[in-house]
JSON list of N, CA and C and ligand atoms in Angstrom, two decimals:
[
{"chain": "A", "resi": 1, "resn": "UNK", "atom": "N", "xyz": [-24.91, 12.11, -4.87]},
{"chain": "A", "resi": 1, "resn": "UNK", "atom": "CA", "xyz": [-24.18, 11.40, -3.81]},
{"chain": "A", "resi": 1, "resn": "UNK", "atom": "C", "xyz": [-22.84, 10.94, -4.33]},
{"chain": "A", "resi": 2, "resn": "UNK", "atom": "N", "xyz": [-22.17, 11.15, -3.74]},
{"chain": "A", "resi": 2, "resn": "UNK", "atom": "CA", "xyz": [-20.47, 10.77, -4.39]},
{"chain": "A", "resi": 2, "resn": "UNK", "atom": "C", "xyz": [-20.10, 9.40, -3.92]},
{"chain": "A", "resi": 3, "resn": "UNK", "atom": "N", "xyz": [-19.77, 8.94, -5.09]},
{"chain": "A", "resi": 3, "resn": "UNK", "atom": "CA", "xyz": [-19.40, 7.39, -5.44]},
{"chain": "A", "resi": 3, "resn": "UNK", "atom": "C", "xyz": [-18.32, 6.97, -5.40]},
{"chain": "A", "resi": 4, "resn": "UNK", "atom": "N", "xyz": [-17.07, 7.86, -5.61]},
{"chain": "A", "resi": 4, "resn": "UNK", "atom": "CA", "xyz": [-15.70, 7.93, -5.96]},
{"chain": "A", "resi": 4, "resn": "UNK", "atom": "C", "xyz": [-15.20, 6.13, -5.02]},
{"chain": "A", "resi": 5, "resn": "UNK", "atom": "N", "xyz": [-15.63, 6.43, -3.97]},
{"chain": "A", "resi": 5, "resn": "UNK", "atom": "CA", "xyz": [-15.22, 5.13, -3.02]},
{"chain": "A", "resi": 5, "resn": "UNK", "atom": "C", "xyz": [-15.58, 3.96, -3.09]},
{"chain": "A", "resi": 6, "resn": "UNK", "atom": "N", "xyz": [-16.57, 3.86, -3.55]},
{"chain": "A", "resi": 6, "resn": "UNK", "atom": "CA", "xyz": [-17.31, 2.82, -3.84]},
{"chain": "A", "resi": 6, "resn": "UNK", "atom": "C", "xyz": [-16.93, 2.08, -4.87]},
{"chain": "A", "resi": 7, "resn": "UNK", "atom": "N", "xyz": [-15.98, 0.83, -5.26]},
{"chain": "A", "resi": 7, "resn": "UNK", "atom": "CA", "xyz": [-15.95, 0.30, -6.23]},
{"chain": "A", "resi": 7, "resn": "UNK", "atom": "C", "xyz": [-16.98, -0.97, -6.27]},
{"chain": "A", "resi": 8, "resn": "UNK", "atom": "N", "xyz": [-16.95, -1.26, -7.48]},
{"chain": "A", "resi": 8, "resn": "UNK", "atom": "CA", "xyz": [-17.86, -2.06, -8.26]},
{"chain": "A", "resi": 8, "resn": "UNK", "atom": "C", "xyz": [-17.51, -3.15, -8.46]},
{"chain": "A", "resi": 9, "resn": "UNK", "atom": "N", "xyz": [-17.95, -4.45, -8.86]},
{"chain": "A", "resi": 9, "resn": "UNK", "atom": "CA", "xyz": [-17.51, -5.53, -9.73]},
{"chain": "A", "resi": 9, "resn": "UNK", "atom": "C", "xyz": [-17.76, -5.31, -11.08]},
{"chain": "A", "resi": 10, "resn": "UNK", "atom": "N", "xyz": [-16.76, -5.38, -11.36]},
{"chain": "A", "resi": 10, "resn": "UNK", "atom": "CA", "xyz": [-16.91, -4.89, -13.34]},
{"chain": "A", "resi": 10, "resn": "UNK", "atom": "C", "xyz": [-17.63, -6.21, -14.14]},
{"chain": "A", "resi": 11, "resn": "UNK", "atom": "N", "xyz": [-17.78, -7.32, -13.40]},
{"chain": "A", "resi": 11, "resn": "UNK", "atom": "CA", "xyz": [-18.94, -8.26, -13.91]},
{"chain": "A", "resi": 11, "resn": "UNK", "atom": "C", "xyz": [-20.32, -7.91, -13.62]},
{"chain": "A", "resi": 12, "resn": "UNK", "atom": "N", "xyz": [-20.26, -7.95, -12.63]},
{"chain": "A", "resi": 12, "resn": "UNK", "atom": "CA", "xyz": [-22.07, -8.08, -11.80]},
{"chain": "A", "resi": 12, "resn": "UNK", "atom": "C", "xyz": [-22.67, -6.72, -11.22]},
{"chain": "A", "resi": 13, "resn": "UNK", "atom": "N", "xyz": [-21.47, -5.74, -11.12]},
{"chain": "A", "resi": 13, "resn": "UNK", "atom": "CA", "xyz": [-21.90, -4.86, -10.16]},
{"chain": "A", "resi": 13, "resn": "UNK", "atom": "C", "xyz": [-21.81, -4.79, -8.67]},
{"chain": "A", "resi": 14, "resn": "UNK", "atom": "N", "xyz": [-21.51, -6.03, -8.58]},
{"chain": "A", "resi": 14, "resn": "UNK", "atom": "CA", "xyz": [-22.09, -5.81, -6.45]},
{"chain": "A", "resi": 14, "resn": "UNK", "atom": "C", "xyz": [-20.65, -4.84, -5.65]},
{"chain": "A", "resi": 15, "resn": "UNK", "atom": "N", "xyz": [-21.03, -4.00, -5.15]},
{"chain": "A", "resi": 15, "resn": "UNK", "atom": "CA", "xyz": [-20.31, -3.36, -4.17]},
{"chain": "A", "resi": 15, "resn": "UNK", "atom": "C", "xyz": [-19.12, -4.41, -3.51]},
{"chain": "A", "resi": 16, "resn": "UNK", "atom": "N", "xyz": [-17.91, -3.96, -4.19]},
{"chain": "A", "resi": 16, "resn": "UNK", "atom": "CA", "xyz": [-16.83, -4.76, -3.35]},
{"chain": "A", "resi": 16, "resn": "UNK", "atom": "C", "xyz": [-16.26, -4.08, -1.89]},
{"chain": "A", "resi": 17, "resn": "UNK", "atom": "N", "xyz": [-15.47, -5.77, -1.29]},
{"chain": "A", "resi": 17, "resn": "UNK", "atom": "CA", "xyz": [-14.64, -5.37, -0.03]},
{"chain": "A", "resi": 17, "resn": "UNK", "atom": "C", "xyz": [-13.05, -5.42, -0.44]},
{"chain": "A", "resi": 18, "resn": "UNK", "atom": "N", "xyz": [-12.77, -4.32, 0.58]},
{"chain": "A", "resi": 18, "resn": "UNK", "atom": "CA", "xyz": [-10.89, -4.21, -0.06]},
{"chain": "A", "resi": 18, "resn": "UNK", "atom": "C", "xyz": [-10.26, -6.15, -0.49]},
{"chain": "A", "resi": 19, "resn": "UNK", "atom": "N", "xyz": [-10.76, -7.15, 0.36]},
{"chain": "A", "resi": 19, "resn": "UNK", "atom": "CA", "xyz": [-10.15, -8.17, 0.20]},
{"chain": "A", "resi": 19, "resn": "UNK", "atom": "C", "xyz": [-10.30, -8.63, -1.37]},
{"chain": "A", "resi": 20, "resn": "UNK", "atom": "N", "xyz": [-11.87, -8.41, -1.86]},
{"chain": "A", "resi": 20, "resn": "UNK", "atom": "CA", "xyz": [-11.70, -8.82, -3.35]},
{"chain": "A", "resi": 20, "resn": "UNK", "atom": "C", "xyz": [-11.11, -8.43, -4.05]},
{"chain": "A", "resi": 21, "resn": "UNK", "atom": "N", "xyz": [-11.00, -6.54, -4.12]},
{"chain": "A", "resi": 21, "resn": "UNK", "atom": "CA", "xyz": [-9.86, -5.68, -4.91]},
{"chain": "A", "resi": 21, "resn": "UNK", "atom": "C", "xyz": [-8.61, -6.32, -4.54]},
{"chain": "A", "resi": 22, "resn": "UNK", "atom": "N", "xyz": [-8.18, -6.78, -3.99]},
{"chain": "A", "resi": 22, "resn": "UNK", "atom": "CA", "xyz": [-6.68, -7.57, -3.20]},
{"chain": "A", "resi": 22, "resn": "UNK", "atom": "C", "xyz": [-6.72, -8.83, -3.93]},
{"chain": "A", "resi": 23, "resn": "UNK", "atom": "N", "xyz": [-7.71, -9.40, -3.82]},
{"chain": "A", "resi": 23, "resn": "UNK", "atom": "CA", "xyz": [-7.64, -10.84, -4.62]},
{"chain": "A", "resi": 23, "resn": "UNK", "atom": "C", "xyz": [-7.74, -10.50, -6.25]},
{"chain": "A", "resi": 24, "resn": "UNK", "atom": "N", "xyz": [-8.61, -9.79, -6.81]},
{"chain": "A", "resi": 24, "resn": "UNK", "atom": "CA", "xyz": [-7.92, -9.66, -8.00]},
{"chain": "A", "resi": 24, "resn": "UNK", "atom": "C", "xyz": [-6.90, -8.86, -8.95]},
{"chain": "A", "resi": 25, "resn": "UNK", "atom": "N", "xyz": [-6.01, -7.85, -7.56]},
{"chain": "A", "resi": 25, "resn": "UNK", "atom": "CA", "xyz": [-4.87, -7.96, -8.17]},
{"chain": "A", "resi": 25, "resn": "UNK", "atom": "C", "xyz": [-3.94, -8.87, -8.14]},
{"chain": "A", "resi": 26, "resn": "UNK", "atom": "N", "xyz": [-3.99, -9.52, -6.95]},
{"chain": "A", "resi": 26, "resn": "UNK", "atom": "CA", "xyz": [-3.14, -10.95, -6.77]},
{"chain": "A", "resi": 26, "resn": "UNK", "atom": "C", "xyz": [-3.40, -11.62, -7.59]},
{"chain": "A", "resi": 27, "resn": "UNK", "atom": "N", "xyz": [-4.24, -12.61, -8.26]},
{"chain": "A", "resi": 27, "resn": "UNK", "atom": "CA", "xyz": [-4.73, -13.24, -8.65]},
{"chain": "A", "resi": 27, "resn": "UNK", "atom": "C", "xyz": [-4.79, -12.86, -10.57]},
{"chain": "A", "resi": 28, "resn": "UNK", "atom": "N", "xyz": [-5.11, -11.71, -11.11]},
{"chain": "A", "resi": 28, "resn": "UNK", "atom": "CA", "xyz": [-5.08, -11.16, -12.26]},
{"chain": "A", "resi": 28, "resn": "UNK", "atom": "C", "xyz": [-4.20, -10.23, -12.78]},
{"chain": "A", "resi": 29, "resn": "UNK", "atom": "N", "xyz": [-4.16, -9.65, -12.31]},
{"chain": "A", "resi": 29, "resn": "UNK", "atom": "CA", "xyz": [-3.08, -8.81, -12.83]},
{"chain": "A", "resi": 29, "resn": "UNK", "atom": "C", "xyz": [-3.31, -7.42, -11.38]},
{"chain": "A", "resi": 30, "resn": "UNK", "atom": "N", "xyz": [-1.98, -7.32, -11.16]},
{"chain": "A", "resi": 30, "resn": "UNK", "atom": "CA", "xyz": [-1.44, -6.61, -10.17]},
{"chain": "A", "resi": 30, "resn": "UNK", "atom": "C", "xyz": [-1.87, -5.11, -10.23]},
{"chain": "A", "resi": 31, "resn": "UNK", "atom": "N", "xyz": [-1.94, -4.72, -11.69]},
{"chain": "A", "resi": 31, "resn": "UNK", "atom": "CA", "xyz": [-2.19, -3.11, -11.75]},
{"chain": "A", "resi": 31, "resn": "UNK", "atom": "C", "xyz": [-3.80, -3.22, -12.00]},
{"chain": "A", "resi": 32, "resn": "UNK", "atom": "N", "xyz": [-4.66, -4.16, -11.75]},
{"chain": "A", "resi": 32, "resn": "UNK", "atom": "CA", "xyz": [-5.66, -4.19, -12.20]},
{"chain": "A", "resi": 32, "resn": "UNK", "atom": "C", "xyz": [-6.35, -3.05, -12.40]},
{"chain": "A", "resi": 33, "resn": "UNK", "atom": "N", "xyz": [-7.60, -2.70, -13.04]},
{"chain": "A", "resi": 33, "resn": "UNK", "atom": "CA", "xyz": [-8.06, -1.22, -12.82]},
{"chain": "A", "resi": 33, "resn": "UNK", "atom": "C", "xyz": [-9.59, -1.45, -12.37]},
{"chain": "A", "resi": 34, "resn": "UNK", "atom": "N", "xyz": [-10.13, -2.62, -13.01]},
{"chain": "A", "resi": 34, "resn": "UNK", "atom": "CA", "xyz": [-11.82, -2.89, -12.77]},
{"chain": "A", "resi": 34, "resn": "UNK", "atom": "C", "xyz": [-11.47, -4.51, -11.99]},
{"chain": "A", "resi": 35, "resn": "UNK", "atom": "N", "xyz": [-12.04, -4.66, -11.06]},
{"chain": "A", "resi": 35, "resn": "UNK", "atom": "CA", "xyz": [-12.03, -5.49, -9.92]},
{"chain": "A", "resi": 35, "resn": "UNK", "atom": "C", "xyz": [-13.69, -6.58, -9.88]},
{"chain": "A", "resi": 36, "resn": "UNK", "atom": "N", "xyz": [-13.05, -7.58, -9.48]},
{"chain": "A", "resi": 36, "resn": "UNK", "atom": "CA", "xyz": [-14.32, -9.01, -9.10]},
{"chain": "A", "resi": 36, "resn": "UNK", "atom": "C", "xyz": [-14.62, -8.87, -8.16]},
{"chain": "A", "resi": 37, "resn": "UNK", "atom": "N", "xyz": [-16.29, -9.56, -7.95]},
{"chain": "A", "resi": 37, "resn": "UNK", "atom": "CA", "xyz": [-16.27, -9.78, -6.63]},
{"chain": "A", "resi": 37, "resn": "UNK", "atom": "C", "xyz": [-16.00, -11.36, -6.55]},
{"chain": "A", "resi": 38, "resn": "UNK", "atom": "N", "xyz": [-16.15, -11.98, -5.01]},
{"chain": "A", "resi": 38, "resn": "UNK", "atom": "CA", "xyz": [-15.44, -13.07, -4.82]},
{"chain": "A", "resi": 38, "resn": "UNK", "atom": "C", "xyz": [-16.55, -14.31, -5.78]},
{"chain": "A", "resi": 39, "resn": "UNK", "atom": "N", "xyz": [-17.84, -13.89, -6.22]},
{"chain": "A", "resi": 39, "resn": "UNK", "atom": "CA", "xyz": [-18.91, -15.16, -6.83]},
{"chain": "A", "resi": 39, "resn": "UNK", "atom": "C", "xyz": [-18.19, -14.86, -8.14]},
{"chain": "A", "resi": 40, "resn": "UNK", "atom": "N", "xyz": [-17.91, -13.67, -8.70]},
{"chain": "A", "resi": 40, "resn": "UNK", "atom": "CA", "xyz": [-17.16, -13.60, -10.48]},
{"chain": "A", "resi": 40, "resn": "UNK", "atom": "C", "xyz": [-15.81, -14.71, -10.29]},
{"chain": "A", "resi": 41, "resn": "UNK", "atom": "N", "xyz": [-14.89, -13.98, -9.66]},
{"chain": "A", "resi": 41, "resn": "UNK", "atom": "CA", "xyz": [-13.47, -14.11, -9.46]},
{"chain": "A", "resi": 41, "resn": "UNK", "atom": "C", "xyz": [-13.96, -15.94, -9.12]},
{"chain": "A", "resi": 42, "resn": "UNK", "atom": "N", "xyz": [-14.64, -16.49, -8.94]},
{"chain": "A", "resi": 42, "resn": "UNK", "atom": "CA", "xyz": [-15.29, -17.93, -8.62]},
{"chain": "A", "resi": 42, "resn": "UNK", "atom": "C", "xyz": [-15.50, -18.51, -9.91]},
{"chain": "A", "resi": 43, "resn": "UNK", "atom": "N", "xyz": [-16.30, -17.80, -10.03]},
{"chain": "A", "resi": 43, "resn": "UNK", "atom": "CA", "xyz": [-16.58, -18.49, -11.53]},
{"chain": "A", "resi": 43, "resn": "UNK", "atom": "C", "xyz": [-15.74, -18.47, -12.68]},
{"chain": "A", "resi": 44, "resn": "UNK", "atom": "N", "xyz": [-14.90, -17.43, -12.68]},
{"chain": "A", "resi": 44, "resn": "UNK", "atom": "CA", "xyz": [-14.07, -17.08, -13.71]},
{"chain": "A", "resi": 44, "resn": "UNK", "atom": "C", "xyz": [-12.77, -18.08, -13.45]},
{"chain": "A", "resi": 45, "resn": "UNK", "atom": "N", "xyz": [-12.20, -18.57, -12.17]},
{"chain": "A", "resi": 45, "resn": "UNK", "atom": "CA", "xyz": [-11.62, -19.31, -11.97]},
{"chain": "A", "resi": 45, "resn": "UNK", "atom": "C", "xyz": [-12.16, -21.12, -12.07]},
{"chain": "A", "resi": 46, "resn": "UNK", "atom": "N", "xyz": [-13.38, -20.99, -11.92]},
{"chain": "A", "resi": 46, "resn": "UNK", "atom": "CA", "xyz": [-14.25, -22.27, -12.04]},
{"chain": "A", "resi": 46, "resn": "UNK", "atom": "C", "xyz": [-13.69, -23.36, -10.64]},
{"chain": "A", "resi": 47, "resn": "UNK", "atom": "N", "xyz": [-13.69, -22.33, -9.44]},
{"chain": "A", "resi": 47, "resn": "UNK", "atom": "CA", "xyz": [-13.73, -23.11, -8.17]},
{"chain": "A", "resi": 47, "resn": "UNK", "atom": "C", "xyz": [-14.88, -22.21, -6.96]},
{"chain": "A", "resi": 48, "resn": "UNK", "atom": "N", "xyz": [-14.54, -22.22, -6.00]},
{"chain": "A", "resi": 48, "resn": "UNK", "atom": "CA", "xyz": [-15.28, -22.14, -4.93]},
{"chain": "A", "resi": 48, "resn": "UNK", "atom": "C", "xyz": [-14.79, -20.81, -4.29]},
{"chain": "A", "resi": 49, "resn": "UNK", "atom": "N", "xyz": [-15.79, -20.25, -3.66]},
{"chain": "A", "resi": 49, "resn": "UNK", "atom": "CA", "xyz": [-15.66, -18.77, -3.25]},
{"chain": "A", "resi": 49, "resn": "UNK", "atom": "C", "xyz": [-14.97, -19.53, -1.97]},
{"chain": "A", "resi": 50, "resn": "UNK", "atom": "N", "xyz": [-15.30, -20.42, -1.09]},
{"chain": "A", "resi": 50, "resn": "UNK", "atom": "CA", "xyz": [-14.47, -21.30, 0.24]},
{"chain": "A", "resi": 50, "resn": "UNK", "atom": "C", "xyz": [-12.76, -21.26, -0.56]},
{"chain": "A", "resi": 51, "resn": "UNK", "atom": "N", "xyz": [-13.04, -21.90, -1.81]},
{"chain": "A", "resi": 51, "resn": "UNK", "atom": "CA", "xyz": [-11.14, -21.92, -1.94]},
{"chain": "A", "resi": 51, "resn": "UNK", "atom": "C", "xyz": [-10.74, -20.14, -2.03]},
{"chain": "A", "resi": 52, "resn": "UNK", "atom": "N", "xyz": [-11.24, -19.29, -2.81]},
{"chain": "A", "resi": 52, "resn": "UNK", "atom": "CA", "xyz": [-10.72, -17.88, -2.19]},
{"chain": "A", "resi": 52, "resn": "UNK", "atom": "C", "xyz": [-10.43, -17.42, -0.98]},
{"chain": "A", "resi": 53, "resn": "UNK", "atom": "N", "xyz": [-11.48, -17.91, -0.32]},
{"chain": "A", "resi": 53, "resn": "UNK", "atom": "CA", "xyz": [-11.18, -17.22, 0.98]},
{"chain": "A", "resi": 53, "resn": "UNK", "atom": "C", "xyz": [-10.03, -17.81, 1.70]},
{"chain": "A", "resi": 54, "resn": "UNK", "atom": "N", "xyz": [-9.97, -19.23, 1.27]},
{"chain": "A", "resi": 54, "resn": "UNK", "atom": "CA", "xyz": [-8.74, -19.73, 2.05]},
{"chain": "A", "resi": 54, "resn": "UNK", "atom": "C", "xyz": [-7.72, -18.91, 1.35]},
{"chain": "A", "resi": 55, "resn": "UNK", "atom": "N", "xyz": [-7.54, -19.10, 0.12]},
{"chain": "A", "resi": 55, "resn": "UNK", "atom": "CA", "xyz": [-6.59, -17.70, -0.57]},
{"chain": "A", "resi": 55, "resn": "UNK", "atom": "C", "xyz": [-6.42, -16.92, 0.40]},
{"chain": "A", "resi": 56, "resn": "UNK", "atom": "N", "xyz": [-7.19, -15.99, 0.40]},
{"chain": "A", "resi": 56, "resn": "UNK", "atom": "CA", "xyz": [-7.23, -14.68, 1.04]},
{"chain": "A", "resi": 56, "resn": "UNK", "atom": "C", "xyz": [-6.30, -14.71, 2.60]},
{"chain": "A", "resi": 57, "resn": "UNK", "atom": "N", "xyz": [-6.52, -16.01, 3.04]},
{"chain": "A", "resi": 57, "resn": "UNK", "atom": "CA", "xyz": [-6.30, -16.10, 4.49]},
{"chain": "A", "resi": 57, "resn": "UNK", "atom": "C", "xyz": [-4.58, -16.47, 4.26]},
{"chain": "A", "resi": 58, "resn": "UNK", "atom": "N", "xyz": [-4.31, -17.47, 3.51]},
{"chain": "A", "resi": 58, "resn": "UNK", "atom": "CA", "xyz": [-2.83, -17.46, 2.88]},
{"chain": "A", "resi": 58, "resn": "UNK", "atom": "C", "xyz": [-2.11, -16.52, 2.64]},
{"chain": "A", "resi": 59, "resn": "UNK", "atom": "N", "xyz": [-2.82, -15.64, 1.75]},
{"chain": "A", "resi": 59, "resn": "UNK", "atom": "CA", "xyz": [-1.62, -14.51, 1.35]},
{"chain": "A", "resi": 59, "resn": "UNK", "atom": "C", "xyz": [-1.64, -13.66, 2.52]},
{"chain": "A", "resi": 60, "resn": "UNK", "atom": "N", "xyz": [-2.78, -13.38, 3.21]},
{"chain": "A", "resi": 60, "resn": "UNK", "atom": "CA", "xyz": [-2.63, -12.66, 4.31]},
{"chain": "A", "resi": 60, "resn": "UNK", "atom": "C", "xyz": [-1.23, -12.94, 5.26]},
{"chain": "A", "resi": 61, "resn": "UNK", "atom": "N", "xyz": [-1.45, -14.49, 5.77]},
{"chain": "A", "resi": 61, "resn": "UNK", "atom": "CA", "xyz": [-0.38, -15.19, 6.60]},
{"chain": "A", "resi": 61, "resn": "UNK", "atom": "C", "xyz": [0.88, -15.10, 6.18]},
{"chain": "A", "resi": 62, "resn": "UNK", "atom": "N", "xyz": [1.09, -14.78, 4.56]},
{"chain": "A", "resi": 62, "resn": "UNK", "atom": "CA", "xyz": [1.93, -14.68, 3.88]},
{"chain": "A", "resi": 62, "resn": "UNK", "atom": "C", "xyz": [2.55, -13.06, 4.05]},
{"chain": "A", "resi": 63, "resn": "UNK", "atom": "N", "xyz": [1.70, -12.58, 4.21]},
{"chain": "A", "resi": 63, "resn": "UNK", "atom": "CA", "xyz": [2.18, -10.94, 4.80]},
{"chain": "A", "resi": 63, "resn": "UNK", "atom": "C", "xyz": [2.04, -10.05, 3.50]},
{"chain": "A", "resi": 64, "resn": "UNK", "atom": "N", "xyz": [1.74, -10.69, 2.54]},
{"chain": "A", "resi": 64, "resn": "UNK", "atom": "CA", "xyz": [1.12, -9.89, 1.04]},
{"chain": "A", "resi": 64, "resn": "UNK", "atom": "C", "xyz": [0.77, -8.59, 1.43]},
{"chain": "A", "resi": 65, "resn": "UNK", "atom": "N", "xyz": [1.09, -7.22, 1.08]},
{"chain": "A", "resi": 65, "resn": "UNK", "atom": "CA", "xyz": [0.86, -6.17, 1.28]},
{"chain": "A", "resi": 65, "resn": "UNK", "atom": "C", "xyz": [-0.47, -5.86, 0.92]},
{"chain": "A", "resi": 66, "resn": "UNK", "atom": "N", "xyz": [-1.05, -6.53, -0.19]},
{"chain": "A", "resi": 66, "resn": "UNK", "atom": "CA", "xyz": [-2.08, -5.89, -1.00]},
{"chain": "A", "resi": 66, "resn": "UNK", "atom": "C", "xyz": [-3.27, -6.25, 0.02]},
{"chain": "A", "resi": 67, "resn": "UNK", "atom": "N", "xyz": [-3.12, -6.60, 0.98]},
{"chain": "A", "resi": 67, "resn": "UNK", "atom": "CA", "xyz": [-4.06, -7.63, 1.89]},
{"chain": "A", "resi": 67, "resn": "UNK", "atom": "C", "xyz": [-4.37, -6.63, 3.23]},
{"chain": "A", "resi": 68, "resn": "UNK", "atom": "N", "xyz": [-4.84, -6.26, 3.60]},
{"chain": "A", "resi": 68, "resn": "UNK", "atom": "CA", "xyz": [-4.44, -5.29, 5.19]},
{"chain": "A", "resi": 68, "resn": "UNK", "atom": "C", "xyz": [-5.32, -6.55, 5.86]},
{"chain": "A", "resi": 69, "resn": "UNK", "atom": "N", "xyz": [-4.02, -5.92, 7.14]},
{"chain": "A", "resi": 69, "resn": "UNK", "atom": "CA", "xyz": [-3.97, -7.14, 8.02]},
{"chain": "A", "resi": 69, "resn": "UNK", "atom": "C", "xyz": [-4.90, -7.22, 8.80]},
{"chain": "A", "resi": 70, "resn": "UNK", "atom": "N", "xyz": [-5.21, -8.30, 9.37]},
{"chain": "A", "resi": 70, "resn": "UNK", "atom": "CA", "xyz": [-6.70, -8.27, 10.38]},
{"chain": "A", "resi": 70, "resn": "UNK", "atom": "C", "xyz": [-6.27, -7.74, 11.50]},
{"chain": "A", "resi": 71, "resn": "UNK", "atom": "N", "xyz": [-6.92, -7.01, 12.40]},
{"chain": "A", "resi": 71, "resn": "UNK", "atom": "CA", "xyz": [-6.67, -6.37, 13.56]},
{"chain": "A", "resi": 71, "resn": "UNK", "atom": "C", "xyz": [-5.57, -7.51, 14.86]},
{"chain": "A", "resi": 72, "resn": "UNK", "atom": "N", "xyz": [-5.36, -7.52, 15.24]},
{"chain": "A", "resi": 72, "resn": "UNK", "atom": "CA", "xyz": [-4.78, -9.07, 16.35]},
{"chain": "A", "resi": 72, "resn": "UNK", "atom": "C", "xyz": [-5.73, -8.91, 17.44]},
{"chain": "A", "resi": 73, "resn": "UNK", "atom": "N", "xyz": [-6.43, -10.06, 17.96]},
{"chain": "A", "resi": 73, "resn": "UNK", "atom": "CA", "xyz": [-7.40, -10.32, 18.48]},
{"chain": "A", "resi": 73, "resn": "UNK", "atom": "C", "xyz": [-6.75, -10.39, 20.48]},
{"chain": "B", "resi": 101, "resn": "ZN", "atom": "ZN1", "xyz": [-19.40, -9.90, -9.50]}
]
């Protein structure tokens, strides 16, 4: 079964969403190559997966490219 798409958390394993790959290039380094999910990228920061997501919702509002935009409702 081909995996190619499927990235990983290079801590834990769990199947990431584009927003975490987005948060840890923002957040770590921009060219990143192995990606968090949002409970690593939590802990590794030593705050709250709630303060990421507000992240997430910031840089979004912010128009951050690395972010795709939410549909407009
Ligand atoms: Zn993880």
């Amino acid at each position: 079964m081909p995996a190619s798409e499927s990235v990983r958390c290079c801590v834990c394993g769990a199947p990431l969403v584009p927003d975490e790959i987005a948060l840890t290039r923002k957040l770590i380094n921009r060219g990143a190559q192995q990606f968090q999910c949002m409970d690593c990228l939590a802990s590794f920061f030593g705050c709250s997966t709630g303060l990421l997501q507000e992240k997430i919702a910031q840089f979004r509002r912010q128009g951050c490219a690395l972010f795709a935009p939410l549909p407009e409702e």
